[in-house]
CSV table of C-alpha atoms in Angstrom, one decimal:
chain,number,residue,atom,x,y,z
A,8,MET,CA,-0.2,-33.2,-22.9
A,9,ALA,CA,0.5,-36.8,-21.8
A,10,ALA,CA,3.4,-35.5,-19.6
A,11,THR,CA,1.0,-33.2,-17.6
A,12,PRO,CA,2.3,-33.2,-14.0
A,13,TRP,CA,-1.2,-33.8,-12.6
A,14,VAL,CA,0.0,-35.0,-9.2
A,15,LEU,CA,1.6,-31.6,-8.8
A,16,LEU,CA,-1.5,-29.9,-10.2
A,17,ASP,CA,-3.7,-31.6,-7.6
A,18,ALA,CA,-1.4,-30.4,-4.9
A,19,LEU,CA,-1.4,-26.9,-6.4
A,20,ALA,CA,-5.2,-26.9,-6.4
A,21,GLU,CA,-5.2,-27.9,-2.7
A,22,HIS,CA,-2.7,-25.3,-1.5
A,23,ALA,CA,-4.0,-22.6,-3.8
A,24,LEU,CA,-7.1,-22.4,-1.6
A,25,GLN,CA,-5.0,-20.3,0.8
A,26,HIS,CA,-4.3,-17.8,-1.9
A,27,SER,CA,-6.0,-15.9,-4.8
A,28,ASN,CA,-5.4,-15.3,-8.5
A,29,ILE,CA,-2.4,-17.6,-9.0
A,30,GLU,CA,-1.9,-17.4,-12.8
A,31,LEU,CA,-1.5,-20.9,-14.3
A,32,TYR,CA,-0.2,-20.9,-17.9
A,33,GLN,CA,-0.8,-24.2,-19.7
A,34,LEU,CA,-1.0,-26.1,-23.0
A,35,HIS,CA,-3.4,-29.0,-23.3
A,36,LEU,CA,-3.7,-30.7,-20.0
A,37,GLU,CA,-4.6,-34.4,-19.2
A,38,HIS,CA,-6.1,-35.4,-15.8
A,39,ALA,CA,-6.6,-31.8,-14.8
A,40,GLU,CA,-10.1,-32.1,-13.3
A,41,GLY,CA,-8.7,-31.6,-9.8
A,42,LEU,CA,-8.1,-27.9,-10.6
A,43,ALA,CA,-11.8,-27.1,-11.0
A,44,LYS,CA,-12.5,-26.3,-7.3
A,45,ALA,CA,-9.6,-23.9,-7.0
A,46,VAL,CA,-10.6,-22.2,-10.3
A,47,ASP,CA,-14.2,-21.8,-9.2
A,48,GLY,CA,-13.1,-20.1,-6.0
A,49,GLY,CA,-10.9,-17.6,-7.8
A,50,HIS,CA,-7.8,-19.1,-6.3
A,51,LEU,CA,-6.3,-20.2,-9.6
A,52,ALA,CA,-6.6,-18.2,-12.8
A,53,PRO,CA,-5.8,-20.5,-15.7
A,54,LYS,CA,-4.6,-19.0,-19.0
A,55,ALA,CA,-4.6,-21.6,-21.7
A,56,TYR,CA,-2.6,-21.6,-24.9
A,57,PHE,CA,-4.7,-24.6,-25.9
A,58,ALA,CA,-8.1,-25.6,-24.5
A,59,SER,CA,-8.9,-29.1,-23.5
A,60,GLU,CA,-11.9,-31.0,-22.0
A,61,TYR,CA,-11.4,-29.7,-18.4
A,62,ASN,CA,-11.4,-26.0,-19.2
A,63,ARG,CA,-13.6,-25.4,-22.3
A,64,GLN,CA,-16.6,-24.6,-20.1
A,65,LEU,CA,-14.4,-22.6,-17.7
A,66,ILE,CA,-13.3,-20.4,-20.5
A,67,GLN,CA,-16.8,-20.0,-21.8
A,68,ALA,CA,-18.0,-19.1,-18.3
A,69,GLY,CA,-15.2,-16.5,-17.9
A,70,LYS,CA,-13.5,-18.5,-15.1
A,71,ALA,CA,-10.5,-19.2,-17.3
A,72,ASP,CA,-8.9,-17.4,-20.2
A,73,TYR,CA,-7.6,-18.4,-23.6
A,74,ILE,CA,-4.4,-17.0,-25.3
A,75,PRO,CA,-4.5,-17.4,-29.1
A,76,ILE,CA,-0.9,-17.9,-30.2
A,77,SER,CA,1.0,-20.1,-32.6
A,78,LEU,CA,2.8,-23.0,-30.7
A,79,SER,CA,6.2,-21.9,-32.1
A,80,ASP,CA,5.8,-18.5,-30.5
A,81,ILE,CA,5.3,-19.8,-26.9
A,82,PRO,CA,9.0,-20.6,-26.2
A,83,ARG,CA,9.9,-17.1,-27.6
A,84,LEU,CA,7.3,-15.6,-25.2
A,85,PHE,CA,9.2,-17.2,-22.3
A,86,ARG,CA,12.7,-16.6,-23.5
A,87,LYS,CA,12.2,-12.9,-24.3
A,88,GLY,CA,10.7,-12.3,-20.9
A,89,GLU,CA,7.3,-11.3,-22.4
A,90,GLN,CA,5.7,-13.9,-20.1
A,91,ARG,CA,7.4,-14.3,-16.7
A,92,ILE,CA,7.5,-17.8,-15.3
A,93,ASP,CA,8.0,-17.9,-11.6
A,94,VAL,CA,7.5,-21.7,-11.2
A,95,ALA,CA,7.6,-24.5,-13.8
A,96,LEU,CA,5.7,-27.7,-12.9
A,97,ILE,CA,7.0,-30.6,-15.0
A,98,GLN,CA,7.1,-34.4,-15.1
A,99,VAL,CA,10.3,-36.3,-16.0
A,100,ALA,CA,11.9,-39.7,-16.3
A,101,PRO,CA,14.3,-40.7,-13.5
A,102,PRO,CA,17.9,-39.5,-13.7
A,103,ASP,CA,20.6,-41.8,-15.3
A,104,ARG,CA,23.9,-42.4,-13.6
A,105,HIS,CA,25.1,-39.0,-14.7
A,106,GLY,CA,22.2,-37.2,-13.0
A,107,ILE,CA,20.4,-36.4,-16.2
A,108,CYS,CA,16.6,-36.8,-16.4
A,109,SER,CA,14.4,-36.6,-19.5
A,110,LEU,CA,11.3,-34.6,-20.2
A,111,GLY,CA,10.1,-37.7,-21.9
A,112,ILE,CA,7.1,-37.6,-24.2
A,113,SER,CA,6.5,-33.9,-24.2
A,114,VAL,CA,9.3,-31.4,-24.8
A,115,GLU,CA,7.4,-28.7,-26.8
A,116,ALA,CA,7.5,-25.4,-24.8
A,117,THR,CA,8.4,-27.2,-21.5
A,118,ARG,CA,12.2,-26.9,-22.1
A,119,ALA,CA,11.9,-23.1,-22.6
A,120,ALA,CA,9.8,-22.8,-19.4
A,121,CYS,CA,12.5,-24.6,-17.4
A,122,GLU,CA,15.2,-22.4,-18.8
A,123,VAL,CA,13.6,-19.2,-17.5
A,124,ALA,CA,11.6,-20.3,-14.4
A,125,ASP,CA,12.9,-19.1,-11.0
A,126,ILE,CA,11.9,-22.5,-9.6
A,127,VAL,CA,11.5,-25.9,-11.3
A,128,ILE,CA,9.4,-28.5,-9.5
A,129,ALA,CA,9.4,-32.0,-11.0
A,130,HIS,CA,7.4,-35.1,-10.6
A,131,ILE,CA,9.9,-37.9,-11.2
A,132,ASN,CA,8.0,-40.8,-12.7
A,133,PRO,CA,9.7,-44.2,-13.4
A,134,GLN,CA,7.0,-44.9,-16.1
A,135,MET,CA,8.0,-41.8,-18.1
A,136,PRO,CA,9.9,-42.9,-21.2
A,137,ARG,CA,13.4,-41.6,-21.6
A,138,THR,CA,13.6,-39.8,-24.9
A,139,HIS,CA,16.3,-38.2,-27.0
A,140,GLY,CA,17.0,-34.8,-28.5
A,141,ASP,CA,16.2,-31.6,-26.5
A,142,ALA,CA,14.6,-33.7,-23.7
A,143,PHE,CA,17.4,-33.8,-21.3
A,144,ILE,CA,17.4,-31.9,-18.0
A,145,HIS,CA,20.0,-32.3,-15.3
A,146,LEU,CA,19.0,-32.8,-11.6
A,147,ASN,CA,20.9,-29.6,-10.7
A,148,GLN,CA,18.3,-27.7,-12.9
A,149,ILE,CA,15.5,-29.1,-10.7
A,150,ASP,CA,14.9,-27.2,-7.4
A,151,ILE,CA,12.3,-29.6,-5.9
A,152,ALA,CA,11.6,-33.2,-6.9
A,153,TYR,CA,8.9,-35.6,-5.9
A,154,GLU,CA,9.0,-39.2,-7.0
A,155,GLN,CA,6.0,-41.5,-7.6
A,156,ASP,CA,5.4,-44.4,-10.0
A,157,LEU,CA,2.2,-43.7,-11.9
A,158,PRO,CA,0.8,-44.7,-15.3
A,159,LEU,CA,0.7,-42.1,-18.0
A,160,PRO,CA,-2.5,-40.9,-19.7
A,161,GLU,CA,-3.3,-42.9,-22.8
A,162,HIS,CA,-5.4,-42.3,-25.9
A,163,SER,CA,-6.5,-45.4,-27.7
A,164,PRO,CA,-6.0,-45.6,-31.5
A,165,SER,CA,-9.0,-44.5,-33.5
A,166,VAL,CA,-11.7,-46.9,-34.6
A,167,LEU,CA,-12.1,-45.7,-38.2
A,168,ASN,CA,-15.6,-45.2,-39.8
A,169,GLN,CA,-16.3,-45.2,-43.5
A,170,ILE,CA,-16.2,-41.4,-43.7
A,171,ASN,CA,-12.8,-41.1,-42.2
A,172,ARG,CA,-11.5,-44.0,-44.3
A,173,ARG,CA,-12.7,-42.1,-47.4
A,174,ILE,CA,-11.0,-38.9,-46.3
A,175,GLY,CA,-7.8,-40.9,-45.7
A,176,GLU,CA,-8.0,-42.4,-49.1
A,177,GLN,CA,-8.4,-38.9,-50.7
A,178,ILE,CA,-5.4,-37.6,-48.8
A,179,ALA,CA,-3.2,-40.6,-49.7
A,180,THR,CA,-3.6,-39.7,-53.4
A,181,LEU,CA,-1.9,-36.4,-52.7
A,182,ILE,CA,1.1,-38.1,-51.0
A,183,ASP,CA,4.1,-39.3,-53.1
A,184,ASP,CA,7.0,-41.6,-52.2
A,185,GLY,CA,9.7,-39.7,-50.4
A,186,ASP,CA,7.4,-37.0,-48.9
A,187,CYS,CA,8.0,-35.7,-45.4
A,188,LEU,CA,4.8,-35.5,-43.4
A,189,GLN,CA,3.3,-33.5,-40.5
A,190,MET,CA,0.1,-34.7,-38.9
A,191,GLY,CA,-1.4,-34.8,-35.5
A,192,ILE,CA,-3.7,-37.1,-33.5
A,193,GLY,CA,-7.2,-38.3,-34.3
A,194,ASP,CA,-9.3,-40.1,-36.8
A,195,ILE,CA,-8.1,-38.4,-40.0
A,196,PRO,CA,-4.3,-38.7,-39.3
A,197,ASP,CA,-4.9,-42.4,-38.4
A,198,ALA,CA,-7.0,-43.0,-41.5
A,199,THR,CA,-4.4,-41.4,-43.7
A,200,LEU,CA,-1.6,-43.4,-42.2
A,201,ALA,CA,-3.6,-46.6,-42.7
A,202,CYS,CA,-3.7,-45.8,-46.4
A,203,LEU,CA,0.0,-45.3,-46.9
A,204,GLY,CA,1.2,-48.9,-46.6
A,205,GLN,CA,2.3,-49.1,-50.3
A,206,HIS,CA,4.4,-45.9,-50.1
A,207,GLN,CA,8.2,-45.8,-49.7
A,208,HIS,CA,10.8,-43.6,-48.0
A,209,LEU,CA,8.3,-41.4,-46.1
A,210,GLY,CA,9.7,-39.0,-43.5
A,211,ILE,CA,8.2,-37.3,-40.4
A,212,HIS,CA,8.8,-33.8,-39.2
A,213,THR,CA,5.8,-32.9,-37.0
A,214,GLU,CA,4.9,-31.2,-33.7
A,215,MET,CA,3.3,-34.4,-32.5
A,216,PHE,CA,2.3,-37.9,-33.6
A,217,SER,CA,0.4,-40.9,-32.3
A,218,ASP,CA,0.1,-44.6,-32.7
A,219,GLY,CA,-0.6,-44.6,-36.5
A,220,VAL,CA,3.1,-44.0,-37.2
A,221,ILE,CA,4.4,-47.1,-35.4
A,222,GLU,CA,3.3,-49.8,-38.0
A,223,LEU,CA,4.7,-47.7,-40.9
A,224,CYS,CA,8.0,-47.3,-39.1
A,225,GLU,CA,8.2,-51.1,-38.4
A,226,ARG,CA,7.4,-51.9,-42.0
A,227,GLY,CA,10.0,-49.5,-43.3
A,228,VAL,CA,7.5,-47.3,-45.1
A,229,ILE,CA,8.7,-44.4,-42.8
A,230,ASP,CA,12.5,-44.4,-42.9
A,231,ASN,CA,13.2,-40.6,-43.0
A,232,SER,CA,15.9,-41.3,-45.6
A,233,ARG,CA,14.8,-38.5,-48.0
A,234,LYS,CA,14.8,-35.7,-45.5
A,235,ARG,CA,17.2,-32.8,-45.8
A,236,LYS,CA,16.9,-31.8,-42.2
A,237,HIS,CA,17.6,-34.6,-39.7
A,238,ALA,CA,17.9,-37.3,-42.3
A,239,GLY,CA,17.2,-40.7,-40.7
A,240,LYS,CA,15.4,-39.2,-37.7
A,241,LEU,CA,11.8,-38.9,-36.9
A,242,VAL,CA,11.4,-35.4,-35.5
A,243,THR,CA,8.6,-34.4,-33.0
A,244,GLY,CA,7.8,-32.2,-30.1
A,245,PHE,CA,5.5,-34.5,-28.2
A,246,VAL,CA,3.5,-37.7,-28.5
A,247,LEU,CA,0.1,-38.8,-27.2
A,248,GLY,CA,-1.3,-42.3,-27.5
A,249,SER,CA,-1.1,-45.8,-26.1
A,250,LYS,CA,1.5,-47.5,-23.9
A,251,LYS,CA,2.7,-49.2,-27.2
A,252,LEU,CA,3.6,-45.7,-28.4
A,253,TYR,CA,5.4,-44.8,-25.2
A,254,ASP,CA,7.4,-48.0,-25.4
A,255,PHE,CA,8.2,-47.2,-29.0
A,256,VAL,CA,9.8,-43.8,-28.2
A,257,ASP,CA,11.5,-45.0,-25.0
A,258,ASP,CA,15.3,-44.8,-25.6
A,259,ASN,CA,14.7,-44.8,-29.3
A,260,SER,CA,17.6,-42.8,-30.8
A,261,ALA,CA,15.8,-42.7,-34.2
A,262,VAL,CA,13.1,-40.5,-32.6
A,263,VAL,CA,14.2,-37.0,-31.5
A,264,PHE,CA,12.1,-34.7,-29.4
A,265,LEU,CA,13.0,-31.1,-30.1
A,266,ASP,CA,12.1,-27.6,-28.9
A,267,ILE,CA,8.9,-26.5,-30.6
A,268,GLU,CA,10.3,-23.1,-31.5
A,269,TYR,CA,12.7,-24.9,-33.8
A,270,ILE,CA,10.4,-27.7,-35.0
A,271,ASN,CA,7.6,-25.3,-35.9
A,272,SER,CA,9.8,-22.7,-37.4
A,273,ILE,CA,8.7,-22.0,-41.0
A,274,GLU,CA,12.4,-21.8,-41.9
A,275,THR,CA,13.0,-25.2,-40.5
A,276,ILE,CA,9.9,-26.8,-42.0
A,277,CYS,CA,10.5,-25.6,-45.6
A,278,ARG,CA,14.1,-26.9,-45.6
A,279,ASN,CA,12.7,-30.4,-46.1
A,280,PRO,CA,11.7,-30.9,-49.7
A,281,ASN,CA,8.3,-32.5,-50.5
A,282,MET,CA,6.9,-31.3,-47.1
A,283,VAL,CA,3.2,-32.2,-46.7
A,284,SER,CA,1.2,-30.8,-43.8
A,285,ILE,CA,-2.1,-32.5,-42.9
A,286,ASN,CA,-4.4,-30.6,-40.5
A,287,SER,CA,-8.0,-30.3,-39.7
A,288,ALA,CA,-10.7,-27.6,-39.4
A,289,LEU,CA,-13.9,-27.0,-37.6
A,290,GLN,CA,-15.3,-24.7,-40.4
A,291,VAL,CA,-14.2,-23.4,-43.8
A,292,ASP,CA,-16.0,-20.6,-45.5
A,293,LEU,CA,-16.5,-20.4,-49.3
A,294,SER,CA,-13.6,-18.0,-49.6
A,295,GLY,CA,-11.3,-20.6,-48.0
A,296,GLN,CA,-10.8,-19.1,-44.5
A,297,ILE,CA,-10.1,-21.9,-42.0
A,298,CYS,CA,-11.4,-21.9,-38.5
A,299,ALA,CA,-9.7,-24.5,-36.3
A,300,ASP,CA,-9.7,-23.2,-32.7
A,301,SER,CA,-13.3,-22.3,-31.9
A,302,LEU,CA,-17.0,-22.8,-32.6
A,303,GLY,CA,-18.0,-19.2,-33.1
A,304,THR,CA,-17.0,-17.6,-29.8
A,305,HIS,CA,-16.8,-21.0,-28.0
A,306,ILE,CA,-13.1,-21.8,-27.7
A,307,TYR,CA,-12.6,-25.5,-28.5
A,308,SER,CA,-8.8,-26.1,-28.9
A,309,GLY,CA,-6.0,-23.7,-29.9
A,310,VAL,CA,-4.1,-22.1,-32.7
A,311,GLY,CA,-1.4,-24.8,-32.3
A,312,GLY,CA,1.0,-25.3,-35.2
A,313,GLN,CA,-1.4,-25.4,-38.1
A,314,LEU,CA,-0.4,-22.1,-39.8
A,315,ASP,CA,3.4,-22.8,-39.1
A,316,PHE,CA,3.2,-26.0,-41.1
A,317,VAL,CA,0.8,-24.7,-43.8
A,318,MET,CA,3.3,-21.9,-44.5
A,319,GLY,CA,6.3,-24.1,-44.2
A,320,ALA,CA,4.9,-26.7,-46.5
A,321,ASN,CA,3.9,-24.1,-49.1
A,322,LEU,CA,7.5,-22.8,-49.1
A,323,SER,CA,9.0,-26.3,-49.4
A,324,ASP,CA,10.2,-27.5,-52.8
A,325,HIS,CA,7.2,-29.5,-54.2
A,326,GLY,CA,5.5,-29.1,-50.8
A,327,ARG,CA,1.8,-29.2,-50.2
A,328,SER,CA,-0.6,-28.3,-47.4
A,329,ILE,CA,-3.8,-30.2,-46.8
A,330,LEU,CA,-6.8,-29.2,-44.6
A,331,ALA,CA,-9.1,-32.2,-44.1
A,332,PHE,CA,-12.3,-32.8,-42.2
A,333,PRO,CA,-15.7,-34.6,-42.5
A,334,SER,CA,-18.2,-32.6,-44.5
A,335,THR,CA,-20.7,-32.3,-41.7
A,336,ALA,CA,-20.9,-32.0,-37.9
A,337,GLY,CA,-23.5,-32.6,-35.3
A,338,GLY,CA,-24.4,-36.0,-36.7
A,339,GLY,CA,-25.0,-34.6,-40.1
A,340,GLN,CA,-27.0,-31.6,-39.0
A,341,TYR,CA,-24.5,-29.0,-40.0
A,342,SER,CA,-22.2,-28.4,-42.9
A,343,ARG,CA,-18.6,-27.6,-42.1
A,344,ILE,CA,-18.4,-25.8,-45.4
A,345,VAL,CA,-20.3,-22.5,-44.8
A,346,PRO,CA,-20.9,-19.3,-46.8
A,347,VAL,CA,-19.2,-17.3,-44.0
A,348,LEU,CA,-17.6,-18.3,-40.7
A,349,ALA,CA,-19.8,-18.2,-37.6
A,350,LEU,CA,-19.7,-14.9,-35.7
A,351,GLY,CA,-16.6,-14.8,-33.5
A,352,SER,CA,-14.8,-17.7,-35.2
A,353,GLY,CA,-11.0,-17.5,-35.2
A,354,VAL,CA,-9.2,-17.6,-38.6
A,355,VAL,CA,-6.3,-19.9,-37.9
A,356,THR,CA,-5.3,-20.2,-41.5
A,357,PRO,CA,-6.0,-17.2,-43.8
A,358,ARG,CA,-7.5,-18.0,-47.2
A,359,GLY,CA,-4.5,-16.8,-49.1
A,360,SER,CA,-2.4,-19.6,-47.6
A,361,VAL,CA,-4.8,-22.6,-48.2
A,362,HIS,CA,-3.8,-25.2,-50.8
A,363,TYR,CA,-5.8,-28.4,-50.7
A,364,VAL,CA,-9.1,-28.9,-48.8
A,365,VAL,CA,-10.3,-32.5,-48.5
A,366,THR,CA,-13.6,-34.1,-47.4
A,367,GLU,CA,-15.0,-37.5,-47.9
A,368,TYR,CA,-16.5,-36.2,-51.2
A,369,GLY,CA,-13.3,-35.1,-52.8
A,370,THR,CA,-10.5,-32.6,-53.0
A,371,ALA,CA,-10.6,-28.9,-53.7
A,372,ASN,CA,-7.3,-27.2,-54.9
A,373,LEU,CA,-7.7,-23.5,-53.9
A,374,ARG,CA,-4.1,-22.5,-54.7
A,375,GLY,CA,-4.2,-19.5,-57.0
A,376,LYS,CA,-8.0,-19.7,-57.4
A,377,SER,CA,-10.4,-16.7,-57.4
A,378,LEU,CA,-13.1,-16.3,-54.8
A,379,ARG,CA,-15.7,-17.6,-57.4
A,380,GLU,CA,-13.5,-20.6,-58.3
A,381,ARG,CA,-13.0,-21.4,-54.6
A,382,SER,CA,-16.7,-21.3,-53.9
A,383,ARG,CA,-17.5,-23.7,-56.7
A,384,ALA,CA,-14.7,-26.1,-55.7
A,385,LEU,CA,-15.7,-26.1,-52.1
A,386,ILE,CA,-19.4,-26.6,-52.8
A,387,ASN,CA,-18.4,-29.6,-55.0
A,388,ILE,CA,-16.9,-31.4,-51.9
A,389,ALA,CA,-19.6,-30.4,-49.5
A,390,HIS,CA,-22.2,-32.9,-48.3
A,391,PRO,CA,-24.8,-33.3,-51.1
A,392,ASP,CA,-27.6,-32.4,-48.6
A,393,PHE,CA,-26.2,-28.8,-48.3
A,394,ARG,CA,-25.0,-28.1,-51.9
A,395,GLU,CA,-28.2,-26.5,-53.1
A,396,THR,CA,-28.3,-24.1,-50.1
A,397,LEU,CA,-24.6,-23.3,-50.4
A,398,GLU,CA,-25.1,-22.5,-54.1
A,399,LYS,CA,-27.8,-19.9,-53.2
A,400,GLN,CA,-25.7,-18.5,-50.4
A,401,ALA,CA,-22.6,-18.3,-52.7
A,402,TYR,CA,-24.6,-16.0,-55.0
A,403,GLU,CA,-26.0,-14.0,-52.0
A,404,TYR,CA,-22.6,-13.5,-50.3
A,405,TRP,CA,-20.0,-13.9,-53.1
A,406,HIS,CA,-22.0,-13.2,-56.3
A,407,VAL,CA,-21.1,-16.7,-57.6
A,408,ARG,CA,-23.5,-18.3,-60.1
A,409,GLY,CA,-23.7,-22.1,-60.7
């Protein structure tokens, strides 16, 4: 993520030209374009738990591979020895007077990789924020260190359009005072947070967050006071956003970065009452199946923590899970609500676990609903241009009338 050790990756790409088939396991990478030459030559063999801009085409071309797995399972994969890690490449904040560095803005599965790796190589970056929680790593756990002062990758806050604002407004009606929220990065989370200014005592337990949270924390809307797990603390695994966000988490003891195996554990998530998960989708079919990692067989992102939080929110006292997305894609050419998922699509969240589905046209509550009831509810929140066709397809595929 934003803590991608791209300086080390650039060096790896250069030195890999002397070797072949070096397996590179990775989550989402920033500034990883320098790997392309080594990948093309067969020197590096990337295996992605999460695809990003640099490797989507490589995966599609068969030059890189994709591992579909829930984010919470990756640390277990390392710790159980199911995936051997010879070398961990990381980026850290400089050591304090006790020799303790910080993993900074991205703890997620990095901590687990460091625990099991034979060799840990670290880029020590003075611009990396020093964060609390499970982020600490002592210098004696680092075998090789390279220090260079470099800016971190930034993602600017979303510029919200009318569609995303309407989706945010719809989601906000499902959120009550005192709820504990999980949400990610992007237009819909930002639009939702922008609509929560009148709420009180909200909490955050999430795998990641971005800039939209800052203002609500500063205004006291998010105070984490009603949480049962880590009361008073904002819990996350990583952050990605602007420098303002990185300054916000720097040495902020109210924000704790924890191991993603723990954060995304269904058992941990459901311990907070009124847990609300907010995630997105690329497609949903009329039975409620959610595709979130691919466009047919074209891998777009990853499984991530969506199902972990959907299940955890569903098991939480008065919890709710929300899947939200614009009704169309491709500039309005395609409906995201479809009769059946595109061939090869990955079902990230099965239909039996889906609760609320939200578009700019409304909210469909699928919990406890039959296939026919689901079809009708989803067609009602599809873009009007596609509803007539969807009604015909609902009868053809699901025997649903009207």
